[in-house]
Every structure is written in C-alpha cells, then in structure tokens.
Coordinates of C-alpha atoms in Angstrom, one line a residue:
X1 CA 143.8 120.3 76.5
X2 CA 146.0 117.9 75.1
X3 CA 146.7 116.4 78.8
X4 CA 143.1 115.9 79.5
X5 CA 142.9 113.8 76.6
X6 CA 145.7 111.6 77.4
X7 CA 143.9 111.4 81.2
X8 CA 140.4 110.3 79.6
X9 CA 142.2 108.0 77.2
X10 CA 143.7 105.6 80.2
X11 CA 141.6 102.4 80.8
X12 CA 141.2 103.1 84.3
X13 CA 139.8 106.6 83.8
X14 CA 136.8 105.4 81.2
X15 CA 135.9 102.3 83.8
X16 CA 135.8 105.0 86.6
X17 CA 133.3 107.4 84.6
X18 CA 131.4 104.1 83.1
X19 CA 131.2 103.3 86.6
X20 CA 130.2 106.6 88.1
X21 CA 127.3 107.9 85.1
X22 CA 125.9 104.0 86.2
X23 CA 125.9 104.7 89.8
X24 CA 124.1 107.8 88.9
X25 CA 121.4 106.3 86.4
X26 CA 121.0 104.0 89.2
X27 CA 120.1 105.9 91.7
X28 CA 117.5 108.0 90.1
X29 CA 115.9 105.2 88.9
X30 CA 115.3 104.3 92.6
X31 CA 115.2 107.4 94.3
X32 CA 113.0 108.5 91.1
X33 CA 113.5 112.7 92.9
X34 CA 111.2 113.6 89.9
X35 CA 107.9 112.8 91.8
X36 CA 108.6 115.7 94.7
X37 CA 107.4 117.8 91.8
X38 CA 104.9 116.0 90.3
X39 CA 101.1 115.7 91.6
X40 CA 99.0 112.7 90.3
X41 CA 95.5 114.0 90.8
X42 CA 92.7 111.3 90.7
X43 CA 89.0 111.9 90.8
X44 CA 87.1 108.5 91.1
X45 CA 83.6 108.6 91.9
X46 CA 81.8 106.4 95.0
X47 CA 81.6 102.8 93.8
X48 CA 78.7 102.2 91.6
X49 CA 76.0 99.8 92.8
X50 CA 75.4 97.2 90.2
X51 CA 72.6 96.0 88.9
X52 CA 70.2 97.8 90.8
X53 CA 69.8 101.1 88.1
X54 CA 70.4 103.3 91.1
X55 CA 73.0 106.1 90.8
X56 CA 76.5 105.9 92.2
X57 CA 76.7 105.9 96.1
X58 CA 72.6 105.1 96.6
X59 CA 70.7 102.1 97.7
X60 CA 72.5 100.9 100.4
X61 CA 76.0 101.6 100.3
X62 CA 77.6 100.8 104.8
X63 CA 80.3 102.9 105.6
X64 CA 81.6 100.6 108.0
X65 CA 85.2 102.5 109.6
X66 CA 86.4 105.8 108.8
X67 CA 89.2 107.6 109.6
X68 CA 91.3 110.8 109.3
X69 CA 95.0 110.5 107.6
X70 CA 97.5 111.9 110.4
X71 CA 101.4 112.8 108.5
X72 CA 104.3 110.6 109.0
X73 CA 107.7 111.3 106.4
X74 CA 105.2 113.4 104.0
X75 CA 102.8 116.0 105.1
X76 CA 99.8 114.1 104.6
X77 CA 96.0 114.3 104.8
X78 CA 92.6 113.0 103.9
X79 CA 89.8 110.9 104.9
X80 CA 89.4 107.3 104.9
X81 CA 86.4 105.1 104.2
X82 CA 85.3 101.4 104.6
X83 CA 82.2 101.3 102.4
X84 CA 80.0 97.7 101.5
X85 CA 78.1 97.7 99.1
X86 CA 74.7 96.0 98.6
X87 CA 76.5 92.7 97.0
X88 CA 78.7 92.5 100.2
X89 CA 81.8 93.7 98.5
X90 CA 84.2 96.2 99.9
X91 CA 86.1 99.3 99.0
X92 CA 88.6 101.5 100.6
X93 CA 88.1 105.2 99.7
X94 CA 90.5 107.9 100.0
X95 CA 89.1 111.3 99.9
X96 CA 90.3 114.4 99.5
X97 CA 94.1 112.9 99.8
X98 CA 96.5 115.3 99.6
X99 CA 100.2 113.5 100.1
X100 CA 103.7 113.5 98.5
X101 CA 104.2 111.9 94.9
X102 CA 107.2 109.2 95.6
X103 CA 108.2 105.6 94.3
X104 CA 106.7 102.6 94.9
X105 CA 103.7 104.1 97.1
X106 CA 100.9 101.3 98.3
X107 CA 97.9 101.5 100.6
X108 CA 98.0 99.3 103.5
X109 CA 95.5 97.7 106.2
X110 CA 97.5 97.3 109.0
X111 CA 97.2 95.4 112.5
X112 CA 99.7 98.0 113.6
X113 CA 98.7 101.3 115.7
X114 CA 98.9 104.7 114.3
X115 CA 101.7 106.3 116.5
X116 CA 102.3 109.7 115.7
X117 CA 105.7 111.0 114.4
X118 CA 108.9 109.6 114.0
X119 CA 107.3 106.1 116.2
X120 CA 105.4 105.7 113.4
X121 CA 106.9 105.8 110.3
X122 CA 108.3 102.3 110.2
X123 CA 105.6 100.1 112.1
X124 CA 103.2 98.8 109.2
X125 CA 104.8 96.5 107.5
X126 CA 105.8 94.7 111.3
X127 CA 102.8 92.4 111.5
X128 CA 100.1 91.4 109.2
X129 CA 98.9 93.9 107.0
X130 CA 97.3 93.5 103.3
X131 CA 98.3 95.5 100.7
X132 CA 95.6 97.4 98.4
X133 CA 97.7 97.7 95.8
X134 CA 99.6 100.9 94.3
X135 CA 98.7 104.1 95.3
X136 CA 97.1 105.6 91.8
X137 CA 97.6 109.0 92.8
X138 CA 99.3 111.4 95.5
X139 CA 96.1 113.5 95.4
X140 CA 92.4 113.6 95.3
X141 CA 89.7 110.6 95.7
X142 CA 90.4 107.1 94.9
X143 CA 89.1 103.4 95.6
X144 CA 90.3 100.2 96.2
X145 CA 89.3 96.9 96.8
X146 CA 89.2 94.8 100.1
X147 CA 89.9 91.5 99.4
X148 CA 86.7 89.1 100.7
X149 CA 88.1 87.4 103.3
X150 CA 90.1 90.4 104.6
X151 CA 89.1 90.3 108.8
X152 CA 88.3 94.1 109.4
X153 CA 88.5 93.5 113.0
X154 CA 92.2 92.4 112.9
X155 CA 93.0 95.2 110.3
X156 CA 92.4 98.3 112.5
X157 CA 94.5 100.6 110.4
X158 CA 95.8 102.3 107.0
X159 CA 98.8 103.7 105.6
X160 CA 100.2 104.9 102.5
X161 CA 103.3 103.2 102.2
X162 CA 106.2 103.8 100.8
X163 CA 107.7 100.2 99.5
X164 CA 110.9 101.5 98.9
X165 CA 112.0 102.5 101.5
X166 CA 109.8 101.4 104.1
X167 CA 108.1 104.3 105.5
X168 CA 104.8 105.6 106.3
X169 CA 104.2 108.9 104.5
X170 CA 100.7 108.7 106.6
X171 CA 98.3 107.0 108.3
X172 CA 95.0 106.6 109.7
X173 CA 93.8 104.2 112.5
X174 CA 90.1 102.6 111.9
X175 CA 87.1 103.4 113.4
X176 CA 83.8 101.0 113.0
X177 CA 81.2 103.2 112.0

C-alpha cells in the first residue's frame, strides 16, 4: 500500500488522473449517453385558432403537406403536418413521434431528398434548410412554428436532426396536400 501512495504522490501521476477524470467529464457532457434511456413525452394539442371562440383545430385550419417519418441513425416514426391557420400563420406538427432521446436534437425543413439508409443520414444540413428549433421531446405530438417567409416550395423535406453530430435520426419528404 505504501508503494501506491508514493505512485499517486508523483506530480506526473495527479496531472495524468486530473487529466483523465476531465476527459471523462468531457465527454459525457457531449455524448450526454443518459438520453438512450430517457423518453421526453410531449402531448401538445392542434394549434388554437385565435380570436375566433372556436375550439382547437376548427374553423379553418389547411393542412398543406404531410408526411410520414422514415428511420435514419434512430429507429424513428411519426407523421408530419404543414397546417395554416385562419390568420396565415404556420405550424409544423409532429404526431405520434416516437424517436431516440439524444443531444442537441432540432427539427429541420430541408431542400434536401429523403434517401433512405445510410445515404441519408448526413444530407440535411448540405443545402438550405431552416431550423425549427429544438426538438421538445423524443416522443409524442408537438408543434412548431414556420417562420413567415419560409418558401414551402423550396423546403420539400424534414428531419430530426441531430446538431451534434450531424445526423439524421429520421426524416420525412413533403407532400402538398
């Protein structure tokens, strides 16, 4: 015992294992291996119409693409929806996602086709795409705005993203309604 203290004594040896419980710190705070066991279940209703005293998802909500998620990296599915809403403004809905928790997860629209497999993990991010913003949750149904002067003709495509380390965990190409 006595020669394992004079080891972890030397200089050298505390820089080494200062260096090393870093490195490992480090890497779980960007590989964050936590979320492969944690589900983030979100349950947001269909956009409310304003101002009209109608309930959610009446008087005159457009669905105006739709698609179904296909799995890239993570086994992913779900349905996609373009909806406008009576004052012109748009929404992306995820429904009924179901998707692997991970860090640094976005929704994009893409100008980039939906290849299946291992040709399409890495393609959104290529051209122009817009992102949505974080993904709030690796399951259930969620919104998010489309900014106003997004062109849905150009954008013919979604993905959940995965910032980190660029890859698609899914993706879904666009279909006008």
């Amino acid at each position: 015992m006595g020669r394992v203290r004079r080891v972890l004594r030397k200089p050298a040896v505390i820089g080494v294992l200062i260096a090393g419980a870093l490195a490992v710190a480090a890497g779980l705070v960007w590989f964050q291996p936590w979320k492969l066991w944690v589900d983030e279940t979100v349950r947001e209703s269909v956009p409310a119409v304003t101002g009209t005293g109608r309930p959610e998802g009446a008087g005159g909500v457009r669905t105006l693409a739709t698609g179904e998620l296909i799995s890239h990296e993570h086994s992913t599915s779900g349905k996609v929806r373009i909806l406008q809403l009576p004052d012109g403004t748009r929404t992306l809905r995820l429904e009924n996602l179901d998707t692997s928790n991970g860090p640094a997860l976005k929704v994009l629209l893409s100008d980039a086709p939906v290849k299946p497999g291992r040709d399409g993990w890495h393609v959104f991010d290529d051209g122009a795409h817009v992102s949505l913003g974080s993904l709030k949750g690796n399951k259930g149904d969620q919104n998010y705005a489309v900014p106003a002067g997004v062109d849905l003709n150009r954008y013919t495509s979604v993905s959940i993203w995965c910032d980190r380390f660029d890859v698609s965990f899914g993706a879904t190409a666009l279909t006008r309604a």
